Tab-separated table of C-alpha atoms in Angstrom:
chain	number	residue	atom	x	y	z
A	1	UNK	CA	0.000	0.000	0.000
A	2	UNK	CA	2.382	2.662	-1.225
A	3	UNK	CA	1.611	6.324	-0.700
A	4	UNK	CA	2.234	7.306	-4.316
A	5	UNK	CA	0.267	10.508	-3.868
A	6	UNK	CA	2.838	11.913	-1.452
A	7	UNK	CA	5.917	10.321	-3.037
A	8	UNK	CA	5.178	11.706	-6.482
A	9	UNK	CA	4.845	15.279	-5.244
A	10	UNK	CA	7.963	16.191	-3.307
A	11	UNK	CA	7.474	19.848	-4.222
A	12	UNK	CA	3.736	20.515	-4.156
A	13	UNK	CA	2.433	23.677	-5.758
A	14	UNK	CA	1.945	26.930	-3.895
A	15	UNK	CA	1.757	29.108	-6.992
A	16	UNK	CA	-1.146	31.541	-7.020
A	17	UNK	CA	-2.458	32.844	-10.355
A	18	UNK	CA	-2.825	36.598	-9.951
A	19	UNK	CA	-4.921	36.812	-13.112
A	20	UNK	CA	-7.746	34.872	-11.415
A	21	UNK	CA	-10.206	36.653	-9.168
A	22	UNK	CA	-9.199	36.913	-5.512
A	23	UNK	CA	-10.408	33.977	-3.414
A	24	UNK	CA	-12.606	35.371	-0.647
A	25	UNK	CA	-12.490	33.461	2.619
A	26	UNK	CA	-14.654	33.264	5.703
A	27	UNK	CA	-13.161	32.004	8.963
A	28	UNK	CA	-15.274	30.244	11.588
A	29	UNK	CA	-13.742	30.344	15.055
A	30	UNK	CA	-11.419	33.021	16.431
A	31	UNK	CA	-10.105	31.271	19.530
A	32	UNK	CA	-6.635	29.685	19.547
A	33	UNK	CA	-5.993	28.941	15.857
A	34	UNK	CA	-8.454	31.266	14.108
A	35	UNK	CA	-6.291	34.391	14.481
A	36	UNK	CA	-3.419	32.590	12.759
A	37	UNK	CA	-5.669	31.644	9.834
A	38	UNK	CA	-6.963	35.193	9.476
A	39	UNK	CA	-3.416	36.584	9.526
A	40	UNK	CA	-2.024	34.018	7.082
A	41	UNK	CA	-4.787	34.306	4.496
A	42	UNK	CA	-4.872	38.071	4.919
A	43	UNK	CA	-1.194	38.309	3.998
A	44	UNK	CA	-1.465	36.187	0.846
A	45	UNK	CA	-1.691	37.369	-2.745
A	46	UNK	CA	-4.850	36.061	-4.338
A	47	UNK	CA	-6.755	35.731	-1.047
A	48	UNK	CA	-8.866	37.982	1.131
A	49	UNK	CA	-10.540	37.290	4.477
A	50	UNK	CA	-13.920	38.973	4.201
A	51	UNK	CA	-15.814	37.596	7.215
A	52	UNK	CA	-15.208	36.001	10.625
A	53	UNK	CA	-17.747	34.158	12.742
A	54	UNK	CA	-17.473	33.415	16.458
A	55	UNK	CA	-20.147	33.130	19.125
A	56	UNK	CA	-18.052	35.103	21.646
A	57	UNK	CA	-18.362	38.864	21.290
A	58	UNK	CA	-15.024	39.568	22.956
A	59	UNK	CA	-13.246	37.573	20.269
A	60	UNK	CA	-15.068	39.453	17.525
A	61	UNK	CA	-14.026	42.696	19.190
A	62	UNK	CA	-10.390	41.644	18.737
A	63	UNK	CA	-11.021	41.064	15.040
A	64	UNK	CA	-12.704	44.461	14.761
A	65	UNK	CA	-9.793	46.285	16.367
A	66	UNK	CA	-7.186	44.668	14.119
A	67	UNK	CA	-9.129	44.165	10.869
A	68	UNK	CA	-11.882	46.804	10.741
A	69	UNK	CA	-12.869	45.935	7.157
A	70	UNK	CA	-13.774	42.317	7.963
A	71	UNK	CA	-17.466	41.516	8.438
A	72	UNK	CA	-18.303	40.020	11.826
A	73	UNK	CA	-21.090	37.691	12.904
A	74	UNK	CA	-22.009	35.347	15.734
A	75	UNK	CA	-23.884	33.108	13.301
A	76	UNK	CA	-21.820	30.888	10.987
A	77	UNK	CA	-24.858	30.501	8.725
A	78	UNK	CA	-24.237	34.060	7.581
A	79	UNK	CA	-20.960	32.911	6.004
A	80	UNK	CA	-22.601	29.978	4.232
A	81	UNK	CA	-25.299	32.249	2.826
A	82	UNK	CA	-22.871	34.919	1.589
A	83	UNK	CA	-22.509	34.487	-2.205
A	84	UNK	CA	-19.261	36.481	-2.181
A	85	UNK	CA	-17.421	33.944	-0.002
A	86	UNK	CA	-15.591	31.241	-1.964
A	87	UNK	CA	-14.066	29.200	0.855
A	88	UNK	CA	-14.509	28.530	4.551
A	89	UNK	CA	-11.728	27.870	7.071
A	90	UNK	CA	-12.947	26.087	10.205
A	91	UNK	CA	-11.075	26.488	13.512
A	92	UNK	CA	-13.540	25.200	16.093
A	93	UNK	CA	-13.732	22.222	18.500
A	94	UNK	CA	-13.527	18.884	16.681
A	95	UNK	CA	-17.078	17.940	17.674
A	96	UNK	CA	-18.361	20.787	15.466
A	97	UNK	CA	-16.182	20.109	12.404
A	98	UNK	CA	-18.551	17.779	10.597
A	99	UNK	CA	-21.696	19.917	10.784
A	100	UNK	CA	-19.863	23.106	9.834
A	101	UNK	CA	-17.856	21.537	7.002
A	102	UNK	CA	-20.892	19.765	5.579
A	103	UNK	CA	-22.940	22.965	5.635
A	104	UNK	CA	-20.109	24.848	3.934
A	105	UNK	CA	-19.759	22.229	1.189
A	106	UNK	CA	-23.502	22.111	0.633
A	107	UNK	CA	-23.399	25.877	0.259
A	108	UNK	CA	-20.820	25.480	-2.516
A	109	UNK	CA	-17.796	26.610	-0.496
A	110	UNK	CA	-14.316	25.081	-0.540
A	111	UNK	CA	-13.274	23.957	2.946
A	112	UNK	CA	-10.130	23.968	5.055
A	113	UNK	CA	-10.861	22.235	8.360
A	114	UNK	CA	-8.635	22.118	11.427
A	115	UNK	CA	-7.233	18.783	12.645
A	116	UNK	CA	-8.502	16.226	13.420
A	117	UNK	CA	-10.882	16.272	10.494
A	118	UNK	CA	-13.899	14.755	12.295
A	119	UNK	CA	-14.745	12.651	15.347
A	120	UNK	CA	-15.429	9.545	13.251
A	121	UNK	CA	-14.433	7.943	9.969
A	122	UNK	CA	-18.079	7.832	8.881
A	123	UNK	CA	-18.293	11.608	9.174
A	124	UNK	CA	-14.992	11.996	7.274
A	125	UNK	CA	-16.214	9.779	4.425
A	126	UNK	CA	-19.428	11.780	4.193
A	127	UNK	CA	-17.463	15.024	3.790
A	128	UNK	CA	-15.218	13.467	1.147
A	129	UNK	CA	-18.240	12.289	-0.829
A	130	UNK	CA	-19.892	15.699	-0.597
A	131	UNK	CA	-16.761	17.513	-1.782
A	132	UNK	CA	-16.280	15.122	-4.692
A	133	UNK	CA	-19.913	15.372	-5.717
A	134	UNK	CA	-19.710	19.160	-5.823
A	135	UNK	CA	-16.146	19.334	-7.238
A	136	UNK	CA	-14.943	21.343	-4.241
A	137	UNK	CA	-11.600	21.372	-2.440
A	138	UNK	CA	-11.657	19.673	0.962
A	139	UNK	CA	-8.378	20.129	2.811
A	140	UNK	CA	-7.334	19.246	6.371
A	141	UNK	CA	-5.097	21.542	8.410
A	142	UNK	CA	-2.263	19.048	9.043
A	143	UNK	CA	0.098	21.982	9.481
A	144	UNK	CA	3.293	20.042	10.194
A	145	UNK	CA	3.186	18.465	6.738
A	146	UNK	CA	3.880	21.937	5.346
A	147	UNK	CA	6.995	22.604	7.436
A	148	UNK	CA	10.328	22.595	5.681
A	149	UNK	CA	11.589	19.955	8.122
A	150	UNK	CA	8.841	17.409	7.435
A	151	UNK	CA	9.005	18.015	3.701
A	152	UNK	CA	12.752	17.385	3.819
A	153	UNK	CA	12.197	14.155	5.752
A	154	UNK	CA	9.705	13.013	3.141
A	155	UNK	CA	12.173	13.814	0.384
A	156	UNK	CA	14.964	11.847	2.081
A	157	UNK	CA	12.663	8.846	2.523
A	158	UNK	CA	11.135	8.972	-0.966
A	159	UNK	CA	14.519	9.234	-2.688
A	160	UNK	CA	15.904	6.316	-0.612
A	161	UNK	CA	18.609	8.571	0.815
A	162	UNK	CA	18.408	6.744	4.147
A	163	UNK	CA	17.691	3.295	2.698
A	164	UNK	CA	14.878	1.013	3.825
A	165	UNK	CA	12.900	2.375	6.782
A	166	UNK	CA	13.184	0.335	9.992
A	167	UNK	CA	11.327	2.485	12.510
A	168	UNK	CA	9.554	5.771	13.229
A	169	UNK	CA	9.720	6.950	16.845
A	170	UNK	CA	8.271	10.207	18.166
A	171	UNK	CA	7.793	11.959	21.484
A	172	UNK	CA	5.389	14.889	21.840
A	173	UNK	CA	4.977	15.881	25.500
A	174	UNK	CA	4.441	19.012	27.575
A	175	UNK	CA	2.630	20.316	30.655
A	176	UNK	CA	-0.926	21.063	29.418
A	177	UNK	CA	-3.065	22.219	27.746
A	178	UNK	CA	-5.665	19.757	29.045
A	179	UNK	CA	-8.593	19.283	26.672
A	180	UNK	CA	-12.063	18.371	27.895
A	181	UNK	CA	-13.636	17.089	24.685
A	182	UNK	CA	-10.833	14.849	23.335
A	183	UNK	CA	-8.052	12.752	24.827
A	184	UNK	CA	-4.335	13.320	24.328
A	185	UNK	CA	-4.059	11.189	21.174
A	186	UNK	CA	-6.752	13.199	19.373
A	187	UNK	CA	-4.998	16.402	20.478
A	188	UNK	CA	-1.266	15.635	20.146
A	189	UNK	CA	-0.790	12.270	18.397
A	190	UNK	CA	-2.807	13.543	15.446
A	191	UNK	CA	0.228	15.674	14.538
A	192	UNK	CA	2.570	12.693	14.496
A	193	UNK	CA	0.083	10.520	12.619
A	194	UNK	CA	-0.278	13.161	9.906
A	195	UNK	CA	3.519	13.478	9.631
A	196	UNK	CA	3.858	9.693	9.513
A	197	UNK	CA	1.138	9.441	6.865
A	198	UNK	CA	3.021	11.888	4.647
A	199	UNK	CA	6.590	10.709	5.271
A	200	UNK	CA	6.397	6.918	5.364
A	201	UNK	CA	6.136	4.929	2.106
A	202	UNK	CA	3.504	2.500	3.438
A	203	UNK	CA	0.471	2.412	5.705
A	204	UNK	CA	0.050	0.564	9.022
A	205	UNK	CA	-2.046	-2.587	9.207
A	206	UNK	CA	-2.613	-2.601	12.991
A	207	UNK	CA	-2.283	-0.440	16.086
A	208	UNK	CA	-1.942	-1.094	19.797
A	209	UNK	CA	-2.401	1.730	22.285
A	210	UNK	CA	-2.397	2.215	26.032
A	211	UNK	CA	-3.299	5.314	27.984
A	212	UNK	CA	-4.387	6.631	31.327
A	213	UNK	CA	-6.258	9.552	32.829
A	214	UNK	CA	-4.949	11.095	36.037
A	215	UNK	CA	-7.753	13.639	36.355
A	216	UNK	CA	-11.129	12.342	37.466
A	217	UNK	CA	-13.812	12.218	34.742
A	218	UNK	CA	-11.413	13.636	32.152
A	219	UNK	CA	-10.028	11.910	29.018
A	220	UNK	CA	-6.628	10.190	28.929
A	221	UNK	CA	-3.733	12.599	29.407
A	222	UNK	CA	-0.914	10.159	28.563
A	223	UNK	CA	-0.779	7.534	25.829
A	224	UNK	CA	1.561	5.252	23.902
A	225	UNK	CA	0.769	4.088	20.366
A	226	UNK	CA	2.526	1.319	18.477
A	227	UNK	CA	1.772	0.900	14.787
A	228	UNK	CA	2.704	-2.154	12.759
A	229	UNK	CA	3.623	-2.169	9.065
A	230	UNK	CA	4.699	-4.732	6.532
A	231	UNK	CA	8.430	-5.360	5.955
A	232	UNK	CA	9.276	-5.114	9.677
A	233	UNK	CA	8.613	-1.373	9.859
A	234	UNK	CA	7.335	-0.275	13.254
A	235	UNK	CA	6.240	3.120	14.590
A	236	UNK	CA	5.894	4.313	18.160
A	237	UNK	CA	4.303	7.543	19.379
A	238	UNK	CA	4.407	8.856	22.958
A	239	UNK	CA	2.123	11.767	23.882
A	240	UNK	CA	1.596	13.342	27.286
A	241	UNK	CA	-0.061	16.445	28.742
A	242	UNK	CA	1.557	15.848	32.120
A	243	UNK	CA	5.291	16.143	31.392
A	244	UNK	CA	7.697	18.508	33.189
A	245	UNK	CA	9.375	19.535	29.923
A	246	UNK	CA	8.282	20.206	26.380
A	247	UNK	CA	9.666	17.711	23.848
A	248	UNK	CA	8.949	17.559	20.121
A	249	UNK	CA	11.335	14.961	18.740
A	250	UNK	CA	11.091	12.319	16.008
A	251	UNK	CA	13.666	9.704	15.021
A	252	UNK	CA	13.558	7.848	11.740
A	253	UNK	CA	15.829	4.830	11.376
A	254	UNK	CA	16.905	3.545	7.987
A	255	UNK	CA	19.227	0.850	6.709
A	256	UNK	CA	21.718	3.460	5.442
A	257	UNK	CA	21.193	6.558	7.564
A	258	UNK	CA	19.090	7.861	10.436
A	259	UNK	CA	17.218	11.127	10.934
A	260	UNK	CA	16.565	13.112	14.102
A	261	UNK	CA	13.916	15.846	13.804
A	262	UNK	CA	13.694	18.220	16.764
A	263	UNK	CA	10.987	20.811	16.178
A	264	UNK	CA	12.161	22.916	19.131
A	265	UNK	CA	15.557	23.517	17.530
A	266	UNK	CA	15.602	27.093	16.200
A	267	UNK	CA	17.561	26.348	13.023
A	268	UNK	CA	19.001	22.827	12.620
A	269	UNK	CA	15.717	20.994	13.059
A	270	UNK	CA	16.848	18.022	10.933
A	271	UNK	CA	20.065	16.110	11.498
A	272	UNK	CA	21.024	13.160	9.301
A	273	UNK	CA	23.343	10.601	10.881
A	274	UNK	CA	25.486	8.305	8.766
A	275	UNK	CA	25.160	5.609	11.398
A	276	UNK	CA	23.920	2.048	11.318
A	277	UNK	CA	24.865	-1.596	11.411
A	278	UNK	CA	26.392	-4.058	8.980
A	279	UNK	CA	25.833	-7.793	9.117
A	280	UNK	CA	28.635	-10.174	8.211
A	281	UNK	CA	28.359	-13.911	7.955
A	282	UNK	CA	25.627	-16.348	7.018
A	283	UNK	CA	22.084	-15.423	8.046
A	284	UNK	CA	21.354	-19.144	8.333
A	285	UNK	CA	23.899	-19.493	11.140
A	286	UNK	CA	23.069	-16.938	13.798
A	287	UNK	CA	26.100	-17.929	15.864
A	288	UNK	CA	28.423	-16.892	13.044
A	289	UNK	CA	26.570	-13.653	12.393
A	290	UNK	CA	28.724	-10.617	13.167
A	291	UNK	CA	27.119	-7.225	13.763
A	292	UNK	CA	29.311	-4.283	12.848
A	293	UNK	CA	28.618	-0.675	13.729
A	294	UNK	CA	29.068	2.128	11.230
A	295	UNK	CA	29.649	5.709	12.343
A	296	UNK	CA	30.079	8.461	9.797
A	297	UNK	CA	29.289	12.134	9.372
A	298	UNK	CA	26.386	14.094	10.788
A	299	UNK	CA	24.888	16.792	8.601
A	300	UNK	CA	21.992	19.202	8.771
A	301	UNK	CA	20.305	19.855	5.405
A	302	UNK	CA	19.148	23.312	4.435
A	303	UNK	CA	15.416	23.704	5.015
A	304	UNK	CA	12.732	25.937	3.605
A	305	UNK	CA	12.061	28.247	6.555
A	306	UNK	CA	8.788	29.654	5.183
A	307	UNK	CA	6.101	29.564	7.862
A	308	UNK	CA	4.189	26.287	7.521
A	309	UNK	CA	0.770	27.920	7.749
A	310	UNK	CA	1.662	30.356	4.971
A	311	UNK	CA	2.770	27.459	2.747
A	312	UNK	CA	-0.410	25.578	3.594
A	313	UNK	CA	-2.618	28.590	2.891
A	314	UNK	CA	-0.916	29.160	-0.468
A	315	UNK	CA	-1.400	25.485	-1.339
A	316	UNK	CA	-5.114	25.768	-0.467
A	317	UNK	CA	-5.550	28.809	-2.722
A	318	UNK	CA	-3.592	27.106	-5.513
A	319	UNK	CA	-5.766	23.997	-5.320
A	320	UNK	CA	-8.950	26.094	-5.494
A	321	UNK	CA	-7.668	27.920	-8.566
A	322	UNK	CA	-6.208	24.915	-10.376
A	323	UNK	CA	-8.385	22.027	-9.250
A	324	UNK	CA	-5.297	20.161	-8.008
A	325	UNK	CA	-5.663	17.685	-5.177
A	326	UNK	CA	-4.298	18.956	-1.834
A	327	UNK	CA	-1.497	17.026	-0.178
A	328	UNK	CA	-3.541	16.925	3.038
A	329	UNK	CA	-6.862	16.188	1.367
A	330	UNK	CA	-9.921	14.536	2.836
A	331	UNK	CA	-8.476	11.064	2.282
A	332	UNK	CA	-5.397	11.971	4.343
A	333	UNK	CA	-7.694	13.260	7.077
A	334	UNK	CA	-9.729	10.045	6.936
A	335	UNK	CA	-6.642	7.844	7.246
A	336	UNK	CA	-5.589	9.704	10.390
A	337	UNK	CA	-9.088	9.579	11.901
A	338	UNK	CA	-9.284	5.817	11.310
A	339	UNK	CA	-6.031	5.305	13.209
A	340	UNK	CA	-7.268	7.557	16.036
A	341	UNK	CA	-10.491	5.541	16.231
A	342	UNK	CA	-8.604	2.242	16.350
A	343	UNK	CA	-6.160	3.563	18.963
A	344	UNK	CA	-9.052	4.762	21.124
A	345	UNK	CA	-10.641	1.318	20.867
A	346	UNK	CA	-7.321	-0.300	21.809
A	347	UNK	CA	-6.907	1.946	24.859
A	348	UNK	CA	-10.339	0.922	26.121
A	349	UNK	CA	-9.242	-2.711	25.839
A	350	UNK	CA	-5.877	-2.133	27.551
A	351	UNK	CA	-3.710	-2.300	24.474
A	352	UNK	CA	-5.407	-5.016	22.428
A	353	UNK	CA	-4.147	-5.063	18.838
A	354	UNK	CA	-6.722	-3.514	16.502
A	355	UNK	CA	-6.413	-4.160	12.782
A	356	UNK	CA	-6.654	-1.269	10.328
A	357	UNK	CA	-8.145	-1.274	6.862
A	358	UNK	CA	-6.778	1.745	5.045
A	359	UNK	CA	-7.046	0.205	1.583
A	360	UNK	CA	-10.112	2.278	0.744
A	361	UNK	CA	-8.369	5.537	1.442
A	362	UNK	CA	-4.752	5.032	0.407
A	363	UNK	CA	-3.896	7.841	-1.989
């Protein structure tokens, strides 16, 4: 199950055609992520944020003070009904994503929806069908996919620069922010799953997950996910809201080289290690097998330092103008949601292995 969609597009398009009419965008939700969307789209050529919806008046007051020309409303239906709005960006709690995205698509609007795409795979499939039926762009805000670091990792994997992939190991921990509507895997692991979906050349066939809540009546705040692939590839993800330090680190082990990606590094976020093992002797005779260790240079490739959200926003506008398929399209969102569902099921059964069927949605 090769991810040919990602592998064949190492440099996805962010070109905006200035000869085409400006894409007018409405943003729903101006809490944590909404302001970033308004800023990013507002700074782009070929795009204009014309309206913002939020049910909290104090948030709308912030929009008014900074962007006085933007229309404001507490009713998202106003954005769906506005014939001048071409696309809707949704930055609201995940439980509201499906209803808002479906209404936007049915109103003929292109949609960019924050991660995770929906609370269930059935909802995600319904949105994909609606977008396809209406020939609209449906894109998921898997922001890390658009970072220079993750794109470089994908390039190194796709071009076999590090050889065959042995493992993917990530740690994403910090103190807070506790969420009340989703557990830690739906909040933090979704980032790593979207990165993994883009970077790795194959899809997992099963997942095992364990987790625990340390706050009464609240969702799990710590979790460990193990994903199994063909060809002895394994992935492990550790997420935690209750850690004393903030860590954002991923290691990718290959037969030729290894990668360490530290998102908290200010400049050298990616380091490639010419390290590994060599096997000498007959594989049939384990007692004669000699394991040698190879240590070579360490190098840090040059990365595109453009802000990820700006790259993502440009890609969204390009896809609307050209009809191209987004890198983080609805199918990518569905694959991630299916893994989150299976991991949640596994946690409830104390780590039981849950098989995945991603064949329907492999790009």
